[in-house]
């Protein structure tokens, strides 16, 4: 609301982008319930088994970190205030995906590259399950798509992008500067 109001008053040239769950995050998992959407790709592709606290068929809107960065760049550099109109907020288009679908995409990639892959296990936590089931499983990013904001093609494209950078690409976490 403040973003829209301050923009309307001419105090700022505001714009915002609502983000879905960003996957696949490299490095150690964090404490967020949604971290398992990254863990089911990252760990098995490192030939480690992974246990998740929610049902493997739970769905969340997800986007790759590459698409998130590109979309933020687009919002700053190519989408004008006039195109946004009064509502300066967009929702990033996302793929609705389950941990199982992401794991299966990682398994397909591992098979294609003849790599070992860790196993996926459910160790259900009733509280975590209830919280995740109360979250939205998809988002409406049509307005952003209409303005040319990019979207991931599929869970396979998300997994392949991660693997190209961190499994096959040789990027080490130590090479990444955290700001």
mmCIF file with all atom_site columns, C-alpha atoms in Angstrom:
data_model
loop_
_atom_site.group_PDB
_atom_site.id
_atom_site.type_symbol
_atom_site.label_atom_id
_atom_site.label_alt_id
_atom_site.label_comp_id
_atom_site.label_asym_id
_atom_site.label_entity_id
_atom_site.label_seq_id
_atom_site.pdbx_PDB_ins_code
_atom_site.Cartn_x
_atom_site.Cartn_y
_atom_site.Cartn_z
_atom_site.occupancy
_atom_site.B_iso_or_equiv
_atom_site.pdbx_formal_charge
_atom_site.auth_seq_id
_atom_site.auth_comp_id
_atom_site.auth_asym_id
_atom_site.auth_atom_id
_atom_site.pdbx_PDB_model_num
ATOM 1   C CA . UNK A 1 1   ? 0.000  0.000   0.000   1.00 0.00 ? 1   UNK A CA 1
ATOM 2   C CA . UNK A 1 2   ? 2.772  2.434   0.904   1.00 0.00 ? 2   UNK A CA 1
ATOM 3   C CA . UNK A 1 3   ? 4.593  1.611   -2.327  1.00 0.00 ? 3   UNK A CA 1
ATOM 4   C CA . UNK A 1 4   ? 1.517  2.493   -4.368  1.00 0.00 ? 4   UNK A CA 1
ATOM 5   C CA . UNK A 1 5   ? 0.734  5.589   -2.295  1.00 0.00 ? 5   UNK A CA 1
ATOM 6   C CA . UNK A 1 6   ? 4.275  7.013   -2.352  1.00 0.00 ? 6   UNK A CA 1
ATOM 7   C CA . UNK A 1 7   ? 4.460  6.348   -6.097  1.00 0.00 ? 7   UNK A CA 1
ATOM 8   C CA . UNK A 1 8   ? 1.109  8.071   -6.643  1.00 0.00 ? 8   UNK A CA 1
ATOM 9   C CA . UNK A 1 9   ? 2.392  11.112  -4.726  1.00 0.00 ? 9   UNK A CA 1
ATOM 10  C CA . UNK A 1 10  ? 5.541  11.191  -6.860  1.00 0.00 ? 10  UNK A CA 1
ATOM 11  C CA . UNK A 1 11  ? 7.816  10.621  -3.859  1.00 0.00 ? 11  UNK A CA 1
ATOM 12  C CA . UNK A 1 12  ? 9.312  7.457   -5.388  1.00 0.00 ? 12  UNK A CA 1
ATOM 13  C CA . UNK A 1 13  ? 9.249  5.501   -8.633  1.00 0.00 ? 13  UNK A CA 1
ATOM 14  C CA . UNK A 1 14  ? 8.199  2.351   -6.812  1.00 0.00 ? 14  UNK A CA 1
ATOM 15  C CA . UNK A 1 15  ? 7.760  -1.177  -8.016  1.00 0.00 ? 15  UNK A CA 1
ATOM 16  C CA . UNK A 1 16  ? 7.652  -4.506  -6.249  1.00 0.00 ? 16  UNK A CA 1
ATOM 17  C CA . UNK A 1 17  ? 7.750  -8.172  -7.121  1.00 0.00 ? 17  UNK A CA 1
ATOM 18  C CA . UNK A 1 18  ? 6.143  -10.854 -4.939  1.00 0.00 ? 18  UNK A CA 1
ATOM 19  C CA . UNK A 1 19  ? 8.352  -13.929 -5.008  1.00 0.00 ? 19  UNK A CA 1
ATOM 20  C CA . UNK A 1 20  ? 7.384  -17.593 -4.693  1.00 0.00 ? 20  UNK A CA 1
ATOM 21  C CA . UNK A 1 21  ? 9.619  -20.180 -3.021  1.00 0.00 ? 21  UNK A CA 1
ATOM 22  C CA . UNK A 1 22  ? 13.057 -19.714 -4.589  1.00 0.00 ? 22  UNK A CA 1
ATOM 23  C CA . UNK A 1 23  ? 14.732 -23.008 -5.552  1.00 0.00 ? 23  UNK A CA 1
ATOM 24  C CA . UNK A 1 24  ? 17.261 -24.531 -5.679  1.00 0.00 ? 24  UNK A CA 1
ATOM 25  C CA . UNK A 1 25  ? 19.251 -22.709 -2.993  1.00 0.00 ? 25  UNK A CA 1
ATOM 26  C CA . UNK A 1 26  ? 22.828 -23.953 -2.777  1.00 0.00 ? 26  UNK A CA 1
ATOM 27  C CA . UNK A 1 27  ? 24.512 -24.591 0.549   1.00 0.00 ? 27  UNK A CA 1
ATOM 28  C CA . UNK A 1 28  ? 23.176 -25.853 3.827   1.00 0.00 ? 28  UNK A CA 1
ATOM 29  C CA . UNK A 1 29  ? 19.409 -25.909 4.335   1.00 0.00 ? 29  UNK A CA 1
ATOM 30  C CA . UNK A 1 30  ? 17.876 -23.178 6.462   1.00 0.00 ? 30  UNK A CA 1
ATOM 31  C CA . UNK A 1 31  ? 15.084 -23.538 9.041   1.00 0.00 ? 31  UNK A CA 1
ATOM 32  C CA . UNK A 1 32  ? 12.230 -22.534 6.710   1.00 0.00 ? 32  UNK A CA 1
ATOM 33  C CA . UNK A 1 33  ? 9.564  -25.172 6.104   1.00 0.00 ? 33  UNK A CA 1
ATOM 34  C CA . UNK A 1 34  ? 9.962  -24.576 2.387   1.00 0.00 ? 34  UNK A CA 1
ATOM 35  C CA . UNK A 1 35  ? 13.654 -25.496 2.419   1.00 0.00 ? 35  UNK A CA 1
ATOM 36  C CA . UNK A 1 36  ? 12.780 -29.085 1.485   1.00 0.00 ? 36  UNK A CA 1
ATOM 37  C CA . UNK A 1 37  ? 11.801 -27.864 -1.995  1.00 0.00 ? 37  UNK A CA 1
ATOM 38  C CA . UNK A 1 38  ? 15.519 -27.139 -2.473  1.00 0.00 ? 38  UNK A CA 1
ATOM 39  C CA . UNK A 1 39  ? 16.853 -30.050 -0.419  1.00 0.00 ? 39  UNK A CA 1
ATOM 40  C CA . UNK A 1 40  ? 15.130 -32.659 -2.618  1.00 0.00 ? 40  UNK A CA 1
ATOM 41  C CA . UNK A 1 41  ? 17.308 -31.536 -5.527  1.00 0.00 ? 41  UNK A CA 1
ATOM 42  C CA . UNK A 1 42  ? 20.518 -30.352 -3.898  1.00 0.00 ? 42  UNK A CA 1
ATOM 43  C CA . UNK A 1 43  ? 21.141 -33.332 -1.611  1.00 0.00 ? 43  UNK A CA 1
ATOM 44  C CA . UNK A 1 44  ? 20.230 -36.207 -3.967  1.00 0.00 ? 44  UNK A CA 1
ATOM 45  C CA . UNK A 1 45  ? 22.367 -34.691 -6.750  1.00 0.00 ? 45  UNK A CA 1
ATOM 46  C CA . UNK A 1 46  ? 25.226 -34.796 -4.212  1.00 0.00 ? 46  UNK A CA 1
ATOM 47  C CA . UNK A 1 47  ? 24.390 -38.500 -3.696  1.00 0.00 ? 47  UNK A CA 1
ATOM 48  C CA . UNK A 1 48  ? 22.965 -37.818 -0.219  1.00 0.00 ? 48  UNK A CA 1
ATOM 49  C CA . UNK A 1 49  ? 19.640 -39.118 1.025   1.00 0.00 ? 49  UNK A CA 1
ATOM 50  C CA . UNK A 1 50  ? 17.144 -36.460 2.055   1.00 0.00 ? 50  UNK A CA 1
ATOM 51  C CA . UNK A 1 51  ? 14.277 -36.574 4.567   1.00 0.00 ? 51  UNK A CA 1
ATOM 52  C CA . UNK A 1 52  ? 11.467 -34.059 4.370   1.00 0.00 ? 52  UNK A CA 1
ATOM 53  C CA . UNK A 1 53  ? 8.917  -33.128 7.077   1.00 0.00 ? 53  UNK A CA 1
ATOM 54  C CA . UNK A 1 54  ? 5.980  -32.681 4.688   1.00 0.00 ? 54  UNK A CA 1
ATOM 55  C CA . UNK A 1 55  ? 4.217  -35.024 2.257   1.00 0.00 ? 55  UNK A CA 1
ATOM 56  C CA . UNK A 1 56  ? 6.214  -35.327 -0.963  1.00 0.00 ? 56  UNK A CA 1
ATOM 57  C CA . UNK A 1 57  ? 3.123  -34.393 -2.971  1.00 0.00 ? 57  UNK A CA 1
ATOM 58  C CA . UNK A 1 58  ? 2.644  -31.025 -1.179  1.00 0.00 ? 58  UNK A CA 1
ATOM 59  C CA . UNK A 1 59  ? 2.599  -28.224 -3.740  1.00 0.00 ? 59  UNK A CA 1
ATOM 60  C CA . UNK A 1 60  ? 4.118  -24.740 -3.652  1.00 0.00 ? 60  UNK A CA 1
ATOM 61  C CA . UNK A 1 61  ? 4.730  -22.072 -6.270  1.00 0.00 ? 61  UNK A CA 1
ATOM 62  C CA . UNK A 1 62  ? 8.461  -22.137 -7.057  1.00 0.00 ? 62  UNK A CA 1
ATOM 63  C CA . UNK A 1 63  ? 10.904 -20.234 -9.246  1.00 0.00 ? 63  UNK A CA 1
ATOM 64  C CA . UNK A 1 64  ? 14.588 -20.689 -9.930  1.00 0.00 ? 64  UNK A CA 1
ATOM 65  C CA . UNK A 1 65  ? 17.037 -18.171 -8.529  1.00 0.00 ? 65  UNK A CA 1
ATOM 66  C CA . UNK A 1 66  ? 18.075 -17.378 -12.110 1.00 0.00 ? 66  UNK A CA 1
ATOM 67  C CA . UNK A 1 67  ? 14.536 -16.356 -13.100 1.00 0.00 ? 67  UNK A CA 1
ATOM 68  C CA . UNK A 1 68  ? 14.128 -14.356 -9.874  1.00 0.00 ? 68  UNK A CA 1
ATOM 69  C CA . UNK A 1 69  ? 17.277 -12.344 -10.614 1.00 0.00 ? 69  UNK A CA 1
ATOM 70  C CA . UNK A 1 70  ? 16.277 -11.768 -14.250 1.00 0.00 ? 70  UNK A CA 1
ATOM 71  C CA . UNK A 1 71  ? 12.761 -10.727 -13.224 1.00 0.00 ? 71  UNK A CA 1
ATOM 72  C CA . UNK A 1 72  ? 14.110 -8.229  -10.685 1.00 0.00 ? 72  UNK A CA 1
ATOM 73  C CA . UNK A 1 73  ? 16.376 -6.804  -13.395 1.00 0.00 ? 73  UNK A CA 1
ATOM 74  C CA . UNK A 1 74  ? 13.400 -6.569  -15.753 1.00 0.00 ? 74  UNK A CA 1
ATOM 75  C CA . UNK A 1 75  ? 11.334 -4.775  -13.114 1.00 0.00 ? 75  UNK A CA 1
ATOM 76  C CA . UNK A 1 76  ? 14.080 -2.201  -12.647 1.00 0.00 ? 76  UNK A CA 1
ATOM 77  C CA . UNK A 1 77  ? 15.155 -1.744  -16.256 1.00 0.00 ? 77  UNK A CA 1
ATOM 78  C CA . UNK A 1 78  ? 12.410 -2.603  -18.725 1.00 0.00 ? 78  UNK A CA 1
ATOM 79  C CA . UNK A 1 79  ? 9.006  -2.271  -17.031 1.00 0.00 ? 79  UNK A CA 1
ATOM 80  C CA . UNK A 1 80  ? 7.952  1.367   -16.834 1.00 0.00 ? 80  UNK A CA 1
ATOM 81  C CA . UNK A 1 81  ? 5.885  2.964   -14.119 1.00 0.00 ? 81  UNK A CA 1
ATOM 82  C CA . UNK A 1 82  ? 3.227  3.734   -16.725 1.00 0.00 ? 82  UNK A CA 1
ATOM 83  C CA . UNK A 1 83  ? 3.021  0.062   -17.718 1.00 0.00 ? 83  UNK A CA 1
ATOM 84  C CA . UNK A 1 84  ? 2.509  -0.900  -14.077 1.00 0.00 ? 84  UNK A CA 1
ATOM 85  C CA . UNK A 1 85  ? -0.302 1.597   -13.643 1.00 0.00 ? 85  UNK A CA 1
ATOM 86  C CA . UNK A 1 86  ? -1.649 2.298   -10.163 1.00 0.00 ? 86  UNK A CA 1
ATOM 87  C CA . UNK A 1 87  ? -0.723 -1.105  -8.711  1.00 0.00 ? 87  UNK A CA 1
ATOM 88  C CA . UNK A 1 88  ? 3.083  -1.144  -8.576  1.00 0.00 ? 88  UNK A CA 1
ATOM 89  C CA . UNK A 1 89  ? 3.251  -4.747  -7.326  1.00 0.00 ? 89  UNK A CA 1
ATOM 90  C CA . UNK A 1 90  ? 3.521  -7.800  -9.554  1.00 0.00 ? 90  UNK A CA 1
ATOM 91  C CA . UNK A 1 91  ? 3.507  -11.467 -8.646  1.00 0.00 ? 91  UNK A CA 1
ATOM 92  C CA . UNK A 1 92  ? 6.328  -13.415 -10.261 1.00 0.00 ? 92  UNK A CA 1
ATOM 93  C CA . UNK A 1 93  ? 4.918  -16.210 -12.420 1.00 0.00 ? 93  UNK A CA 1
ATOM 94  C CA . UNK A 1 94  ? 5.795  -19.559 -10.873 1.00 0.00 ? 94  UNK A CA 1
ATOM 95  C CA . UNK A 1 95  ? 5.664  -23.289 -11.446 1.00 0.00 ? 95  UNK A CA 1
ATOM 96  C CA . UNK A 1 96  ? 3.433  -25.173 -9.004  1.00 0.00 ? 96  UNK A CA 1
ATOM 97  C CA . UNK A 1 97  ? 5.636  -28.060 -7.882  1.00 0.00 ? 97  UNK A CA 1
ATOM 98  C CA . UNK A 1 98  ? 5.891  -30.726 -5.226  1.00 0.00 ? 98  UNK A CA 1
ATOM 99  C CA . UNK A 1 99  ? 9.075  -32.022 -3.603  1.00 0.00 ? 99  UNK A CA 1
ATOM 100 C CA . UNK A 1 100 ? 8.401  -35.333 -5.389  1.00 0.00 ? 100 UNK A CA 1
ATOM 101 C CA . UNK A 1 101 ? 8.289  -33.627 -8.809  1.00 0.00 ? 101 UNK A CA 1
ATOM 102 C CA . UNK A 1 102 ? 11.538 -31.777 -8.119  1.00 0.00 ? 102 UNK A CA 1
ATOM 103 C CA . UNK A 1 103 ? 13.192 -34.967 -6.871  1.00 0.00 ? 103 UNK A CA 1
ATOM 104 C CA . UNK A 1 104 ? 11.968 -36.858 -9.941  1.00 0.00 ? 104 UNK A CA 1
ATOM 105 C CA . UNK A 1 105 ? 13.439 -34.151 -12.191 1.00 0.00 ? 105 UNK A CA 1
ATOM 106 C CA . UNK A 1 106 ? 16.765 -34.507 -10.358 1.00 0.00 ? 106 UNK A CA 1
ATOM 107 C CA . UNK A 1 107 ? 16.578 -38.295 -10.782 1.00 0.00 ? 107 UNK A CA 1
ATOM 108 C CA . UNK A 1 108 ? 15.945 -37.924 -14.529 1.00 0.00 ? 108 UNK A CA 1
ATOM 109 C CA . UNK A 1 109 ? 18.944 -35.622 -14.845 1.00 0.00 ? 109 UNK A CA 1
ATOM 110 C CA . UNK A 1 110 ? 21.131 -37.978 -12.797 1.00 0.00 ? 110 UNK A CA 1
ATOM 111 C CA . UNK A 1 111 ? 20.105 -40.911 -15.012 1.00 0.00 ? 111 UNK A CA 1
ATOM 112 C CA . UNK A 1 112 ? 20.827 -38.888 -18.146 1.00 0.00 ? 112 UNK A CA 1
ATOM 113 C CA . UNK A 1 113 ? 24.307 -38.032 -16.839 1.00 0.00 ? 113 UNK A CA 1
ATOM 114 C CA . UNK A 1 114 ? 24.903 -41.485 -15.317 1.00 0.00 ? 114 UNK A CA 1
ATOM 115 C CA . UNK A 1 115 ? 25.270 -40.020 -11.811 1.00 0.00 ? 115 UNK A CA 1
ATOM 116 C CA . UNK A 1 116 ? 24.409 -41.661 -8.495  1.00 0.00 ? 116 UNK A CA 1
ATOM 117 C CA . UNK A 1 117 ? 21.456 -40.096 -6.714  1.00 0.00 ? 117 UNK A CA 1
ATOM 118 C CA . UNK A 1 118 ? 20.395 -40.054 -3.074  1.00 0.00 ? 118 UNK A CA 1
ATOM 119 C CA . UNK A 1 119 ? 16.978 -41.256 -1.978  1.00 0.00 ? 119 UNK A CA 1
ATOM 120 C CA . UNK A 1 120 ? 13.964 -39.228 -0.865  1.00 0.00 ? 120 UNK A CA 1
ATOM 121 C CA . UNK A 1 121 ? 12.287 -40.129 2.450   1.00 0.00 ? 121 UNK A CA 1
ATOM 122 C CA . UNK A 1 122 ? 9.292  -38.632 4.215   1.00 0.00 ? 122 UNK A CA 1
ATOM 123 C CA . UNK A 1 123 ? 9.590  -38.089 7.977   1.00 0.00 ? 123 UNK A CA 1
ATOM 124 C CA . UNK A 1 124 ? 6.313  -36.288 8.421   1.00 0.00 ? 124 UNK A CA 1
ATOM 125 C CA . UNK A 1 125 ? 5.905  -33.601 11.031  1.00 0.00 ? 125 UNK A CA 1
ATOM 126 C CA . UNK A 1 126 ? 2.193  -32.919 11.633  1.00 0.00 ? 126 UNK A CA 1
ATOM 127 C CA . UNK A 1 127 ? 2.741  -29.237 12.447  1.00 0.00 ? 127 UNK A CA 1
ATOM 128 C CA . UNK A 1 128 ? 4.938  -28.647 9.381   1.00 0.00 ? 128 UNK A CA 1
ATOM 129 C CA . UNK A 1 129 ? 2.432  -30.512 7.221   1.00 0.00 ? 129 UNK A CA 1
ATOM 130 C CA . UNK A 1 130 ? -0.479 -28.431 8.524   1.00 0.00 ? 130 UNK A CA 1
ATOM 131 C CA . UNK A 1 131 ? 1.409  -25.160 7.969   1.00 0.00 ? 131 UNK A CA 1
ATOM 132 C CA . UNK A 1 132 ? 2.494  -26.050 4.426   1.00 0.00 ? 132 UNK A CA 1
ATOM 133 C CA . UNK A 1 133 ? -0.982 -27.295 3.511   1.00 0.00 ? 133 UNK A CA 1
ATOM 134 C CA . UNK A 1 134 ? -2.317 -23.894 4.599   1.00 0.00 ? 134 UNK A CA 1
ATOM 135 C CA . UNK A 1 135 ? -0.059 -22.076 2.140   1.00 0.00 ? 135 UNK A CA 1
ATOM 136 C CA . UNK A 1 136 ? -1.013 -21.389 -1.453  1.00 0.00 ? 136 UNK A CA 1
ATOM 137 C CA . UNK A 1 137 ? -0.042 -23.995 -4.021  1.00 0.00 ? 137 UNK A CA 1
ATOM 138 C CA . UNK A 1 138 ? 0.005  -21.664 -7.017  1.00 0.00 ? 138 UNK A CA 1
ATOM 139 C CA . UNK A 1 139 ? 0.027  -17.979 -7.904  1.00 0.00 ? 139 UNK A CA 1
ATOM 140 C CA . UNK A 1 140 ? -1.442 -15.842 -10.657 1.00 0.00 ? 140 UNK A CA 1
ATOM 141 C CA . UNK A 1 141 ? 1.433  -14.224 -12.532 1.00 0.00 ? 141 UNK A CA 1
ATOM 142 C CA . UNK A 1 142 ? -0.552 -13.320 -15.655 1.00 0.00 ? 142 UNK A CA 1
ATOM 143 C CA . UNK A 1 143 ? -0.088 -9.584  -15.191 1.00 0.00 ? 143 UNK A CA 1
ATOM 144 C CA . UNK A 1 144 ? 3.687  -10.003 -14.965 1.00 0.00 ? 144 UNK A CA 1
ATOM 145 C CA . UNK A 1 145 ? 3.706  -12.309 -18.002 1.00 0.00 ? 145 UNK A CA 1
ATOM 146 C CA . UNK A 1 146 ? 1.751  -9.657  -19.905 1.00 0.00 ? 146 UNK A CA 1
ATOM 147 C CA . UNK A 1 147 ? 4.553  -7.191  -19.170 1.00 0.00 ? 147 UNK A CA 1
ATOM 148 C CA . UNK A 1 148 ? 7.204  -9.607  -20.424 1.00 0.00 ? 148 UNK A CA 1
ATOM 149 C CA . UNK A 1 149 ? 8.464  -10.890 -17.074 1.00 0.00 ? 149 UNK A CA 1
ATOM 150 C CA . UNK A 1 150 ? 10.101 -14.291 -17.518 1.00 0.00 ? 150 UNK A CA 1
ATOM 151 C CA . UNK A 1 151 ? 8.924  -17.590 -16.038 1.00 0.00 ? 151 UNK A CA 1
ATOM 152 C CA . UNK A 1 152 ? 10.593 -20.965 -15.555 1.00 0.00 ? 152 UNK A CA 1
ATOM 153 C CA . UNK A 1 153 ? 9.469  -23.527 -18.125 1.00 0.00 ? 153 UNK A CA 1
ATOM 154 C CA . UNK A 1 154 ? 9.216  -26.559 -15.840 1.00 0.00 ? 154 UNK A CA 1
ATOM 155 C CA . UNK A 1 155 ? 10.655 -28.373 -12.841 1.00 0.00 ? 155 UNK A CA 1
ATOM 156 C CA . UNK A 1 156 ? 13.132 -29.964 -15.242 1.00 0.00 ? 156 UNK A CA 1
ATOM 157 C CA . UNK A 1 157 ? 14.391 -26.552 -16.388 1.00 0.00 ? 157 UNK A CA 1
ATOM 158 C CA . UNK A 1 158 ? 14.754 -25.430 -12.755 1.00 0.00 ? 158 UNK A CA 1
ATOM 159 C CA . UNK A 1 159 ? 16.760 -28.528 -11.810 1.00 0.00 ? 159 UNK A CA 1
ATOM 160 C CA . UNK A 1 160 ? 18.905 -28.346 -14.947 1.00 0.00 ? 160 UNK A CA 1
ATOM 161 C CA . UNK A 1 161 ? 19.736 -24.667 -14.312 1.00 0.00 ? 161 UNK A CA 1
ATOM 162 C CA . UNK A 1 162 ? 20.812 -25.435 -10.754 1.00 0.00 ? 162 UNK A CA 1
ATOM 163 C CA . UNK A 1 163 ? 22.882 -28.433 -11.866 1.00 0.00 ? 163 UNK A CA 1
ATOM 164 C CA . UNK A 1 164 ? 24.539 -26.447 -14.656 1.00 0.00 ? 164 UNK A CA 1
ATOM 165 C CA . UNK A 1 165 ? 25.747 -23.913 -12.070 1.00 0.00 ? 165 UNK A CA 1
ATOM 166 C CA . UNK A 1 166 ? 26.493 -26.032 -9.004  1.00 0.00 ? 166 UNK A CA 1
ATOM 167 C CA . UNK A 1 167 ? 26.829 -29.679 -10.039 1.00 0.00 ? 167 UNK A CA 1
ATOM 168 C CA . UNK A 1 168 ? 28.395 -29.555 -13.493 1.00 0.00 ? 168 UNK A CA 1
ATOM 169 C CA . UNK A 1 169 ? 29.475 -25.904 -13.656 1.00 0.00 ? 169 UNK A CA 1
ATOM 170 C CA . UNK A 1 170 ? 32.079 -26.000 -10.935 1.00 0.00 ? 170 UNK A CA 1
ATOM 171 C CA . UNK A 1 171 ? 30.733 -23.006 -8.983  1.00 0.00 ? 171 UNK A CA 1
ATOM 172 C CA . UNK A 1 172 ? 31.712 -23.352 -5.338  1.00 0.00 ? 172 UNK A CA 1
ATOM 173 C CA . UNK A 1 173 ? 29.829 -21.639 -2.535  1.00 0.00 ? 173 UNK A CA 1
ATOM 174 C CA . UNK A 1 174 ? 33.097 -20.008 -1.504  1.00 0.00 ? 174 UNK A CA 1
ATOM 175 C CA . UNK A 1 175 ? 33.078 -18.270 -4.915  1.00 0.00 ? 175 UNK A CA 1
ATOM 176 C CA . UNK A 1 176 ? 29.768 -16.568 -4.129  1.00 0.00 ? 176 UNK A CA 1
ATOM 177 C CA . UNK A 1 177 ? 29.953 -13.249 -2.340  1.00 0.00 ? 177 UNK A CA 1
ATOM 178 C CA . UNK A 1 178 ? 27.080 -12.833 0.100   1.00 0.00 ? 178 UNK A CA 1
ATOM 179 C CA . UNK A 1 179 ? 25.993 -9.244  0.537   1.00 0.00 ? 179 UNK A CA 1
#
